[in-house]
Amino acid sequence: MRATLIYGAGDVRVEDVPDPVLRTPSDAVVRVLRSCVCGSDLWPYASREATEQGQRIGHEFLGVVEDAGREVRTVKAGDLVVAPFVYSDNTCEFCREGLHTSCRNGGNWGVHDVDGGQGEAVRVPQADGTLVKLPVSGNDTALLPSLLTLSDVFSTGHHAAVTAGVSERTTVTVIGDGAVGLCAVLAARRLGAERIILMGRHQARTDLGREFGATDVVAERGEEGIAKVRELTGGSGTHAVLECVGTKPAFEMGIGVVRPGGRISRVGVPQYSEGLIGRYVFGNNITITGGVAPARHYIEQLLPDVLDGRVEPGKVFDVTMSLEQVPQAYQAMADRTALKVLVA
Amino acid sequence: MRATLIYGAGDVRVEDVPDPVLRTPSDAVVRVLRSCVCGSDLWPYASREATEQGQRIGHEFLGVVEDAGREVRTVKAGDLVVAPFVYSDNTCEFCREGLHTSCRNGGNWGVHDVDGGQGEAVRVPQADGTLVKLPVSGNDTALLPSLLTLSDVFSTGHHAAVTAGVSERTTVTVIGDGAVGLCAVLAARRLGAERIILMGRHQARTDLGREFGATDVVAERGEEGIAKVRELTGGSGTHAVLECVGTKPAFEMGIGVVRPGGRISRVGVPQYSEGLIGRYVFGNNITITGGVAPARHYIEQLLPDVLDGRVEPGKVFDVTMSLEQVPQAYQAMADRTALKVLVA
């Protein structure tokens, strides 16, 4: 089959790889109908060291079960399924607590002989724990983009909102107008937040943010951005800050706009090891929370609203390309000519 | 009257100062019956630059109202009262949310012409918001030490436990065997925790920790300490970590012993500005919380258990000295020959 490999910064290729087959009785093989490129794929695309050997990549996919091992109970050949961005057994102590990203038997796509999502098919370990059956057909093409966002970006935005304690009583700042930031706006609105300030500077994106529920857009960054959000909130900042970028300046801006007693949830993979958590954070009782989103935990919760169209997170896909075009998809997202590329 | 001033590292003096008088109609003057020296007083005692002008110090006190301004409604002359370690109006938006340490009209003892607690009397700003009337007499001397801990250390230990989400379902590590650490053990036990690991190396203190509810004591520090806690918890660490020291190594030890999905609450004033909050914290969905404790918010909640003797946080006072001996009290605590000195 054909699948995507990354060889180094700026070097993504679609190549022939072995067809996936069941290796253990708990595996399934899924034929991919939709996949996509993630903002987090752009970090290795920007900086990964060049290697002789490519590595499979892609961690968001939706497709049809082609084959299932004899221990697999919850899905069968022909089912339309979505996979979260890590696989997990859904039974260990961490999964039972909703922290599937810390599953004792889980892992990442694209490493250790596990397929990546940007390919024609994927062998899915822990298929019962990982895959969620979708009660629609693969022919419901209008729904597929939104369903695919359950794999990562919508679940991740939701995780930011949940861990930051967003409710109808909280004001919210979302930092970042990428797909996760926009999904965080949508998630915050869905949880009842009435005041949502989106910090971003790409108008096409912030316009979608307004459609998703942002009440204010702040294009300024750094100290200027902080001053603007404080001005919009009577000087106090917002109860919840959803940091959807992952850089140190974004985190520091988050500290600058959070209200005393408030919560910053980080869902952008941090590209820094140390951050300001000294007397300011301590003196104001600011909570730093979030982390890698346990998407598997959220898929079933979010699914009904996606199915009935109450939310349409799939609008973050502004470009569709074929699997063979994935290298161009990376480049378009790196160049910010595409917000998020659907691979179909 | 006599009161304590700090002039620099190692230089604490008891001197004559003006008697406090009402300055605004919302002030009260409290004659101090009991005060004490705090672990946080030891930071300036260790490192404060020498100054010509001394600064009043002390932020924990309990006493009898001597005079109250005409706007003061909740306390009157003759009432026994305890003061939290910051004053606050108890009516602003932050106070109403229980975050009295961020009060819009609050502030610290000992600065800006406000008296310190280590003196014969204190002018109390925002008396209605700040003081809590105690339903006992100043002659109930056996109760006074425990009542005084509501001012800071017991409330602070409780804040650590509350913000870390301690309950009967959580395992807990307490880092630090100072008065706050021991009170955090007591608070965690009071909230139902059954497994409480106390990290400390002073046996007299850890023995009191066991009396307060610690089930395990780990004397090792750093990597060794982390390994020991992980060994005690089947490799996972504990759900809650109460960091009651404030140094960077203590925080890093906290990161090392927290379970994926767990919470570190910091109540030791951080003596560092940046900390490790990169991929490890993110990847394991660890929440960093806590901060300066809104003691005023907790005093009424904790008071009944103190009054009926269900908890005896006053046991952290192992030495009693007079006001004139306060300089020796600082030295004894700095030398660790005293755990916490009661000034009576």
XYZ file of C-alpha atoms in Angstrom:
688
model
C 0.000 0.000 0.000
C 0.930 3.681 -0.073
C 1.762 5.565 3.118
C 3.494 8.712 4.293
C 6.975 8.797 5.780
C 8.981 11.669 7.153
C 12.733 11.649 6.458
C 13.623 14.950 8.048
C 12.695 18.604 8.150
C 10.808 19.517 4.987
C 11.132 15.976 3.650
C 7.853 14.063 3.638
C 7.311 11.301 1.046
C 4.509 8.973 0.057
C 5.937 5.520 -0.664
C 5.105 1.853 -1.073
C 5.063 0.039 2.257
C 3.919 -3.471 3.241
C 0.196 -3.994 3.539
C -0.883 -4.176 7.177
C -1.933 -7.567 8.503
C -3.213 -8.730 11.877
C -0.324 -9.581 14.182
C -2.113 -10.283 17.433
C -5.694 -11.406 18.143
C -6.520 -7.929 19.491
C -5.486 -6.107 16.279
C -7.745 -4.811 13.558
C -6.892 -3.501 10.111
C -8.665 -0.338 9.048
C -8.876 0.921 5.459
C -8.488 4.712 5.779
C -11.247 6.864 4.308
C -10.121 10.211 5.721
C -6.960 11.356 7.409
C -5.277 14.717 7.827
C -2.169 16.646 8.767
C -1.863 17.957 12.321
C -0.277 21.146 13.600
C 1.900 18.902 15.754
C 3.179 17.157 12.586
C 4.635 20.516 11.643
C 7.120 20.435 14.543
C 9.137 17.512 13.065
C 8.493 18.931 9.592
C 10.242 22.097 10.797
C 13.134 20.615 12.701
C 13.552 16.858 12.447
C 17.087 15.705 11.731
C 17.537 14.121 8.295
C 17.601 10.306 8.388
C 18.250 7.549 5.825
C 15.298 5.637 7.130
C 11.940 7.341 6.986
C 9.405 7.150 9.803
C 5.698 6.610 9.317
C 3.608 9.602 10.287
C -0.007 10.685 10.821
C -2.188 10.070 13.861
C -5.713 11.078 12.836
C -7.805 8.734 10.750
C -11.247 7.379 10.145
C -12.067 4.382 8.008
C -13.672 1.001 7.551
C -12.630 -2.115 9.438
C -11.252 -4.601 6.957
C -10.221 -7.367 9.287
C -10.376 -7.945 13.007
C -8.511 -10.403 15.248
C -10.388 -13.161 17.040
C -10.353 -11.316 20.390
C -11.872 -8.143 18.971
C -15.449 -7.755 20.213
C -16.567 -4.166 19.653
C -15.932 -3.689 15.936
C -16.133 -5.962 12.908
C -15.332 -5.907 9.212
C -17.389 -3.253 7.452
C -17.810 -0.942 10.466
C -16.978 2.732 10.053
C -14.652 3.690 12.893
C -12.624 6.620 14.127
C -9.312 6.247 15.949
C -8.010 8.626 18.613
C -4.506 9.946 18.176
C -3.006 7.335 20.472
C -4.086 3.722 20.836
C -5.075 2.362 24.240
C -6.648 -0.692 25.863
C -9.541 1.229 27.484
C -9.378 -1.119 30.478
C -6.272 -0.274 32.538
C -6.417 1.925 35.644
C -5.551 5.076 33.691
C -8.065 4.422 30.899
C -10.757 3.769 33.506
C -9.998 7.231 34.879
C -10.296 8.734 31.407
C -6.564 9.192 30.923
C -6.126 6.986 27.861
C -2.958 8.845 26.903
C -1.269 7.207 29.906
C -2.617 3.733 29.069
C -0.375 0.950 30.360
C -0.705 -0.853 27.020
C -1.079 2.096 24.709
C 1.216 3.908 22.360
C 1.704 6.216 19.435
C 0.953 5.755 15.771
C 3.902 5.622 13.395
C 6.500 4.220 15.783
C 7.610 0.766 16.956
C 6.263 -0.975 13.882
C 2.831 0.587 14.216
C 1.444 2.231 11.090
C 0.910 5.962 10.768
C -2.481 7.405 9.964
C -1.469 9.096 6.703
C -1.677 5.967 4.561
C -4.115 3.696 2.795
C -4.602 1.394 5.761
C -3.539 0.979 9.388
C -3.007 -1.989 11.651
C -4.678 -0.919 14.892
C -3.306 -2.442 18.115
C -5.775 -2.791 21.001
C -8.611 -2.445 18.501
C -11.365 -2.890 21.103
C -9.915 -0.201 23.297
C -8.924 2.146 20.521
C -11.580 2.254 17.836
C -14.968 3.858 18.225
C -17.682 2.629 15.904
C -19.537 5.415 14.126
C -23.279 4.928 13.544
C -23.114 6.293 9.998
C -21.865 5.048 6.673
C -18.702 6.019 4.891
C -20.979 7.489 2.239
C -22.120 10.253 4.605
C -19.303 12.322 3.214
C -20.542 15.637 4.600
C -20.175 14.341 8.155
C -16.763 12.726 7.775
C -14.632 15.855 8.303
C -16.297 16.671 11.627
C -16.150 13.035 12.704
C -12.440 12.984 11.878
C -11.798 15.915 14.238
C -12.827 13.650 17.130
C -9.556 11.871 16.505
C -7.584 14.855 17.708
C -8.326 18.527 17.229
C -11.889 18.750 18.523
C -11.155 16.350 21.388
C -8.022 18.332 22.168
C -9.856 21.652 22.178
C -12.477 20.065 24.408
C -9.763 18.773 26.759
C -8.408 22.292 27.066
C -11.842 23.619 27.948
C -12.680 20.804 30.376
C -9.388 20.917 32.272
C -9.575 24.710 32.469
C -12.991 24.357 34.089
C -14.918 26.200 31.372
C -18.619 26.607 32.095
C -21.338 29.210 31.688
C -19.778 31.063 34.634
C -16.263 31.414 33.206
C -14.712 33.914 30.862
C -12.247 32.352 28.435
C -9.174 33.345 26.451
C -8.084 31.021 23.662
C -4.485 31.502 22.538
C -3.877 30.414 18.964
C -6.016 30.406 15.845
C -4.875 27.051 14.497
C -7.264 24.131 14.199
C -6.945 23.249 17.894
C -7.460 26.853 19.000
C -10.579 27.157 16.863
C -11.873 23.830 18.178
C -11.157 25.098 21.712
C -13.393 28.085 20.979
C -16.107 25.729 19.762
C -15.685 23.508 22.812
C -15.783 26.449 25.217
C -18.964 27.732 23.589
C -20.472 24.255 23.724
C -19.748 24.151 27.473
C -21.629 27.392 27.922
C -18.967 30.110 27.998
C -20.454 33.411 26.917
C -17.294 35.491 26.740
C -14.564 33.950 24.597
C -11.570 36.037 23.560
C -9.599 34.535 20.695
C -5.984 35.627 20.337
C -4.930 35.207 16.723
C -3.878 37.270 13.781
C -5.017 35.394 10.652
C -8.312 36.884 9.718
C -9.728 33.935 7.791
C -9.087 31.852 10.879
C -10.356 34.309 13.439
C -13.477 34.749 11.296
C -14.105 31.019 11.683
C -13.351 31.509 15.370
C -16.150 34.071 15.552
C -18.449 31.625 13.780
C -17.470 29.009 16.397
C -18.331 31.364 19.262
C -15.506 33.836 19.876
C -16.950 37.139 21.092
C -13.700 39.107 20.792
C -10.575 38.766 18.691
C -7.210 40.122 19.830
C -4.589 40.223 17.096
C -1.866 41.732 19.266
C 0.743 39.515 20.912
C 3.018 39.697 23.936
C 2.644 42.649 26.283
C 0.329 44.411 23.843
C -1.894 41.373 23.604
C -1.954 41.008 27.386
C -2.903 44.670 27.794
C -5.721 44.253 25.271
C -7.223 41.230 27.008
C -6.939 42.941 30.384
C -8.664 45.991 28.943
C -11.481 43.764 27.668
C -11.910 42.157 31.087
C -11.902 45.119 33.430
C -8.247 44.583 34.235
C -8.590 41.088 35.675
C -8.024 38.693 32.790
C -10.178 35.623 32.182
C -10.935 32.670 34.454
C -9.815 30.171 31.849
C -6.973 30.370 29.359
C -6.702 27.686 26.694
C -3.140 27.710 25.389
C -3.271 26.033 21.984
C 0.137 26.892 20.546
C 2.896 25.305 22.610
C 5.578 27.979 22.504
C 7.030 29.678 25.551
C 5.807 33.149 24.487
C 2.282 31.725 24.150
C 2.479 30.251 27.641
C 3.782 33.507 29.058
C 0.999 35.403 27.344
C -1.363 32.941 29.011
C 0.082 33.772 32.423
C -0.402 37.431 31.548
C -4.101 37.150 30.764
C -5.280 34.710 33.418
C -7.381 36.008 36.260
C -6.236 35.453 39.867
C -7.498 32.034 40.882
C -7.812 31.072 37.225
C -6.598 28.142 35.184
C -4.319 27.902 32.169
C -4.781 24.710 30.254
C -2.045 23.826 27.814
C -2.830 21.598 24.871
C -0.193 22.849 22.453
C 2.764 20.458 22.772
C 5.285 22.554 24.748
C 8.398 23.419 22.769
C 10.094 24.475 26.014
C 11.178 22.679 29.147
C 10.959 25.385 31.809
C 8.363 28.071 32.310
C 7.521 30.939 34.650
C 5.830 29.389 37.637
C 7.324 31.523 40.362
C 5.835 34.103 42.662
C 3.354 35.570 40.207
C 1.682 32.240 39.507
C 1.915 31.281 43.183
C 0.733 34.610 44.545
C -2.319 34.566 42.308
C -3.223 30.918 42.828
C -3.034 30.186 39.131
C -3.442 26.575 38.115
C -1.473 25.169 35.197
C -3.234 22.170 33.768
C -4.086 20.349 30.562
C -1.721 18.158 28.627
C -1.951 15.615 25.878
C -5.679 15.051 25.344
C -7.200 11.641 26.079
C -9.273 11.839 22.901
C -10.568 8.286 23.327
C -12.229 9.389 26.560
C -14.096 12.194 24.821
C -15.146 10.692 21.477
C -18.370 9.135 22.722
C -19.274 12.300 24.676
C -18.803 14.581 21.701
C -20.182 12.267 19.038
C -23.909 13.050 19.428
C -23.399 16.784 18.903
C -21.315 16.098 15.808
C -23.826 13.616 14.406
C -26.757 15.968 14.735
C -24.816 18.952 13.425
C -24.989 21.031 16.619
C -21.267 21.534 16.185
C -19.291 21.419 12.952
C -15.628 21.228 13.897
C -14.896 19.843 10.418
C -14.992 23.429 9.182
C -11.351 23.679 10.226
C -10.510 21.735 7.063
C -10.117 24.361 4.390
C -8.244 22.295 1.824
C -8.658 18.688 0.646
C -5.841 16.753 -0.988
C -5.178 13.171 -2.022
C -2.777 10.850 -0.206
C -0.225 11.370 -2.982
C -0.394 15.112 -2.312
C 0.444 14.820 1.396
C 3.917 16.378 0.925
C 2.201 19.460 -0.536
C -0.270 19.389 2.369
C 2.593 19.703 4.832
C 4.088 22.546 2.877
C 0.756 24.371 2.595
C 0.197 24.135 6.329
C 3.779 25.157 7.090
C 3.317 28.148 4.761
C -0.052 28.864 6.430
C -1.795 28.845 3.067
C -3.896 26.013 4.487
C -5.394 25.926 7.994
C -5.761 22.152 8.051
C -5.622 19.739 5.132
C -8.073 16.869 4.863
C -6.642 13.841 3.089
C -9.340 12.033 1.138
C 4.143 49.238 72.705
C 6.736 46.594 71.888
C 6.890 44.982 68.456
C 9.255 43.019 66.236
C 11.197 44.537 63.355
C 13.544 42.923 60.884
C 16.595 44.929 59.836
C 18.252 42.377 57.616
C 19.384 38.771 57.462
C 19.861 37.459 60.990
C 18.866 40.812 62.480
C 15.482 40.778 64.190
C 14.830 43.186 67.074
C 12.008 43.884 69.502
C 11.603 47.623 69.937
C 9.317 50.371 71.133
C 6.877 51.471 68.435
C 3.814 53.753 68.514
C 0.671 52.257 70.002
C -1.832 51.374 67.268
C -4.942 53.555 66.999
C -7.966 53.441 64.717
C -7.298 55.337 61.492
C -10.414 54.561 59.491
C -13.929 53.611 60.626
C -13.366 50.051 59.348
C -10.247 49.461 61.501
C -10.048 47.569 64.747
C -7.215 47.355 67.266
C -6.437 43.890 68.591
C -4.365 43.193 71.721
C -2.286 40.132 70.765
C -2.548 37.066 73.020
C -0.649 34.604 70.834
C 1.517 35.028 67.782
C 4.285 32.979 66.250
C 7.149 32.799 63.785
C 6.479 31.358 60.338
C 8.698 29.279 58.097
C 8.200 32.007 55.500
C 9.657 34.573 57.958
C 12.874 32.576 57.713
C 13.375 33.529 54.038
C 14.006 37.239 54.820
C 15.805 36.172 58.011
C 18.185 34.206 55.776
C 18.712 36.686 52.990
C 17.218 40.139 53.503
C 19.527 43.015 52.715
C 20.589 45.043 55.752
C 18.640 48.312 56.126
C 18.837 51.328 58.456
C 15.103 51.276 58.854
C 13.573 48.126 60.254
C 10.364 46.628 58.905
C 7.590 45.266 61.079
C 7.125 41.522 60.761
C 4.775 38.700 61.745
C 1.522 37.686 60.101
C -0.112 35.171 62.456
C -1.920 36.382 65.547
C -4.872 35.864 67.792
C -6.074 38.291 70.415
C -8.787 40.396 71.978
C -10.440 43.331 70.245
C -9.587 46.470 72.154
C -11.261 49.056 69.980
C -13.337 48.978 66.807
C -14.209 51.715 64.310
C -17.807 52.853 63.910
C -18.323 50.874 60.701
C -17.199 47.585 62.206
C -20.180 45.263 62.644
C -18.927 41.723 63.191
C -16.578 42.135 66.142
C -16.563 44.374 69.226
C -14.282 45.208 72.112
C -13.659 42.150 74.271
C -14.125 39.555 71.487
C -11.454 36.914 71.018
C -10.509 36.910 67.327
C -8.056 35.277 64.961
C -6.608 37.042 61.921
C -5.625 35.327 58.684
C -2.153 36.044 57.334
C -3.403 38.721 54.967
C -6.204 41.196 55.569
C -9.146 41.413 53.180
C -12.576 42.978 52.835
C -14.446 39.653 52.437
C -16.857 41.338 50.017
C -15.036 41.918 46.695
C -15.408 39.569 43.725
C -12.290 37.589 44.677
C -13.253 37.251 48.349
C -16.710 36.071 47.335
C -15.004 33.326 45.323
C -12.919 32.361 48.347
C -9.708 33.938 47.063
C -9.148 36.443 49.866
C -5.442 36.599 49.070
C -6.371 38.458 45.872
C -8.768 40.846 47.652
C -9.116 44.165 45.862
C -8.794 45.983 49.195
C -6.537 43.583 51.031
C -2.869 43.532 51.839
C -0.035 42.209 53.925
C 0.795 42.710 57.569
C 3.942 44.655 58.374
C 4.091 46.847 55.275
C 2.610 50.182 54.179
C 2.090 51.390 57.735
C 0.210 48.277 58.763
C 1.415 46.595 61.944
C 3.074 43.191 62.005
C 1.675 40.340 64.026
C 4.717 39.851 66.250
C 3.909 42.694 68.631
C 1.734 43.623 71.577
C -1.117 44.937 69.473
C -2.155 45.344 65.842
C -4.271 47.850 63.977
C -6.398 45.651 61.703
C -7.590 47.215 58.429
C -10.858 45.868 57.016
C -11.677 44.463 60.445
C -15.079 43.092 59.425
C -13.604 41.259 56.494
C -10.446 40.118 58.215
C -11.167 39.034 61.769
C -13.021 35.890 62.719
C -14.617 35.862 66.133
C -13.782 32.773 68.187
C -16.519 31.366 70.423
C -14.143 30.778 73.316
C -12.377 32.911 75.884
C -8.746 33.918 75.936
C -8.491 31.861 79.110
C -8.993 28.613 77.153
C -5.231 28.467 76.870
C -5.073 24.829 75.781
C -7.039 25.645 72.635
C -5.187 28.807 71.660
C -2.236 27.167 69.841
C -4.515 25.182 67.531
C -6.754 28.216 66.977
C -3.670 30.251 66.064
C -2.750 27.768 63.313
C -5.946 28.792 61.504
C -4.162 32.045 60.824
C -1.716 30.367 58.493
C -0.179 26.910 58.787
C -3.264 24.744 59.205
C -5.211 26.779 56.642
C -2.235 26.572 54.306
C -1.900 22.806 54.701
C -5.638 22.542 54.073
C -5.331 24.707 50.936
C -2.667 22.351 49.633
C -4.921 19.368 50.202
C -8.043 21.009 48.783
C -6.407 22.334 45.627
C -4.691 18.987 45.045
C -8.110 17.332 45.175
C -7.379 15.151 48.192
C -10.229 12.816 49.154
C -10.705 9.271 50.400
C -9.922 8.103 46.862
C -6.526 9.776 46.490
C -3.060 8.750 47.564
C -0.977 11.658 48.812
C 2.677 12.647 49.093
C 3.532 15.550 51.379
C 6.925 17.118 50.714
C 8.411 18.834 53.754
C 8.200 18.154 57.469
C 7.928 21.785 58.574
C 4.798 23.078 60.288
C 2.953 23.496 56.973
C 3.938 20.037 55.768
C 2.730 18.472 59.005
C -0.502 20.465 58.837
C -0.896 19.282 55.235
C -0.694 15.696 56.492
C -3.354 16.490 59.085
C -5.533 18.179 56.479
C -5.171 15.304 54.010
C -6.136 12.801 56.695
C -9.080 14.991 57.696
C -10.258 14.943 54.060
C -10.190 11.166 54.090
C -6.886 10.198 52.480
C -5.811 6.783 53.691
C -2.348 6.633 52.173
C -0.167 9.622 53.047
C 3.560 9.512 52.371
C 5.514 12.180 54.230
C 8.898 13.141 52.790
C 11.057 14.524 55.591
C 14.193 13.677 57.468
C 13.793 15.111 60.983
C 12.532 12.282 63.102
C 10.818 14.327 65.800
C 8.861 16.035 63.036
C 8.064 12.946 61.034
C 6.939 11.260 64.262
C 4.403 14.069 64.674
C 3.568 13.551 61.000
C 2.733 9.917 61.753
C 0.574 11.054 64.656
C -1.196 13.426 62.252
C -1.892 10.616 59.786
C 1.169 9.869 57.669
C 1.269 6.171 56.801
C 4.794 6.184 55.377
C 7.839 8.355 55.892
C 10.514 8.756 53.216
C 13.711 10.365 54.475
C 15.535 10.177 51.133
C 15.595 13.182 48.797
C 16.011 13.786 45.087
C 16.206 10.763 42.781
C 16.478 8.420 45.753
C 13.381 9.918 47.339
C 11.479 9.677 44.056
C 12.485 6.039 43.659
C 11.314 5.289 47.187
C 7.886 6.870 46.702
C 7.476 5.112 43.370
C 8.416 1.819 45.012
C 5.757 2.437 47.680
C 3.092 3.138 45.033
C 3.584 0.311 42.575
C 5.638 2.524 40.299
C 2.973 5.144 39.633
C 3.459 7.853 42.252
C 0.562 9.436 44.146
C -2.518 11.264 42.867
C -1.815 14.316 44.996
C 1.491 15.916 45.901
C 1.497 18.689 48.502
C 4.725 20.662 48.076
C 5.278 22.470 51.375
C 8.873 23.665 51.017
C 9.182 26.154 48.161
C 12.558 25.243 46.718
C 13.129 24.134 43.150
C 14.479 20.704 44.187
C 11.312 20.169 46.248
C 9.142 21.059 43.249
C 11.143 18.763 40.994
C 10.825 15.965 43.518
C 7.090 16.626 43.397
C 7.063 16.207 39.626
C 8.974 12.978 40.129
C 6.449 11.431 42.512
C 3.152 12.557 41.000
C 0.998 10.005 39.222
C -0.018 10.599 35.590
C -3.167 12.730 35.694
C -2.263 13.860 39.211
C -1.950 17.233 40.868
C 0.940 18.999 42.566
C -0.180 21.728 44.876
C 2.468 24.208 45.935
C 2.066 26.082 49.182
C 5.717 26.682 50.003
C 6.543 30.180 48.713
C 8.593 29.429 45.573
C 12.208 30.537 45.830
C 12.560 30.066 42.051
C 11.039 31.730 39.029
C 11.071 28.976 36.412
C 10.319 25.299 36.782
C 10.118 22.144 34.713
C 6.747 22.201 33.004
C 7.745 20.793 29.650
C 6.924 17.548 27.938
C 6.943 15.353 31.016
C 4.317 17.418 32.815
C 2.360 17.873 29.579
C 2.598 14.268 28.454
C 1.311 13.031 31.797
C -1.444 15.605 32.227
C -0.036 16.795 35.520
C -1.736 19.799 37.076
C 0.299 22.372 38.978
C -1.877 24.214 41.415
C -2.033 25.759 44.874
C -0.528 29.086 45.802
C -0.804 31.491 48.671
C -3.594 30.152 50.858
C -6.781 32.188 51.313
C -6.809 31.374 55.041
C -9.769 33.681 55.681
C -11.856 31.457 53.428
C -11.022 28.351 55.426
C -11.090 29.535 59.047
C -14.821 29.049 59.573
C -14.729 25.653 57.829
C -11.902 24.346 59.977
C -12.920 25.962 63.240
C -15.457 23.346 64.459
C -12.940 20.497 64.220
C -10.383 22.553 66.121
C -12.879 23.569 68.803
C -13.991 20.040 69.521
C -10.442 18.681 69.434
C -10.932 16.388 66.423
C -7.722 17.907 65.072
C -4.892 19.437 67.087
C -2.713 21.340 64.635
C -1.342 23.347 67.572
C 0.971 20.416 68.254
C 3.321 21.918 65.664
C 4.367 24.432 68.346
C 7.172 22.740 70.208
C 8.625 25.805 71.923
C 7.008 28.806 73.613
C 8.818 32.125 74.043
C 7.928 35.634 75.118
C 7.697 38.597 72.746
C 11.083 39.826 73.999
C 12.569 36.461 72.991
C 11.390 36.647 69.386
C 14.955 37.143 68.063
C 15.921 33.852 69.724
C 12.777 32.270 68.272
C 13.952 33.125 64.752
C 17.382 31.715 65.461
C 15.972 28.522 66.976
C 13.788 27.928 63.937
C 16.606 28.777 61.533
C 18.833 26.295 63.424
C 15.988 23.775 63.354
C 16.174 23.346 67.105
C 12.548 24.495 67.138
C 9.860 23.334 64.704
C 7.625 26.360 65.289
C 7.786 28.863 68.136
C 4.645 30.102 69.850
C 4.936 33.650 71.143
C 2.883 34.069 74.319
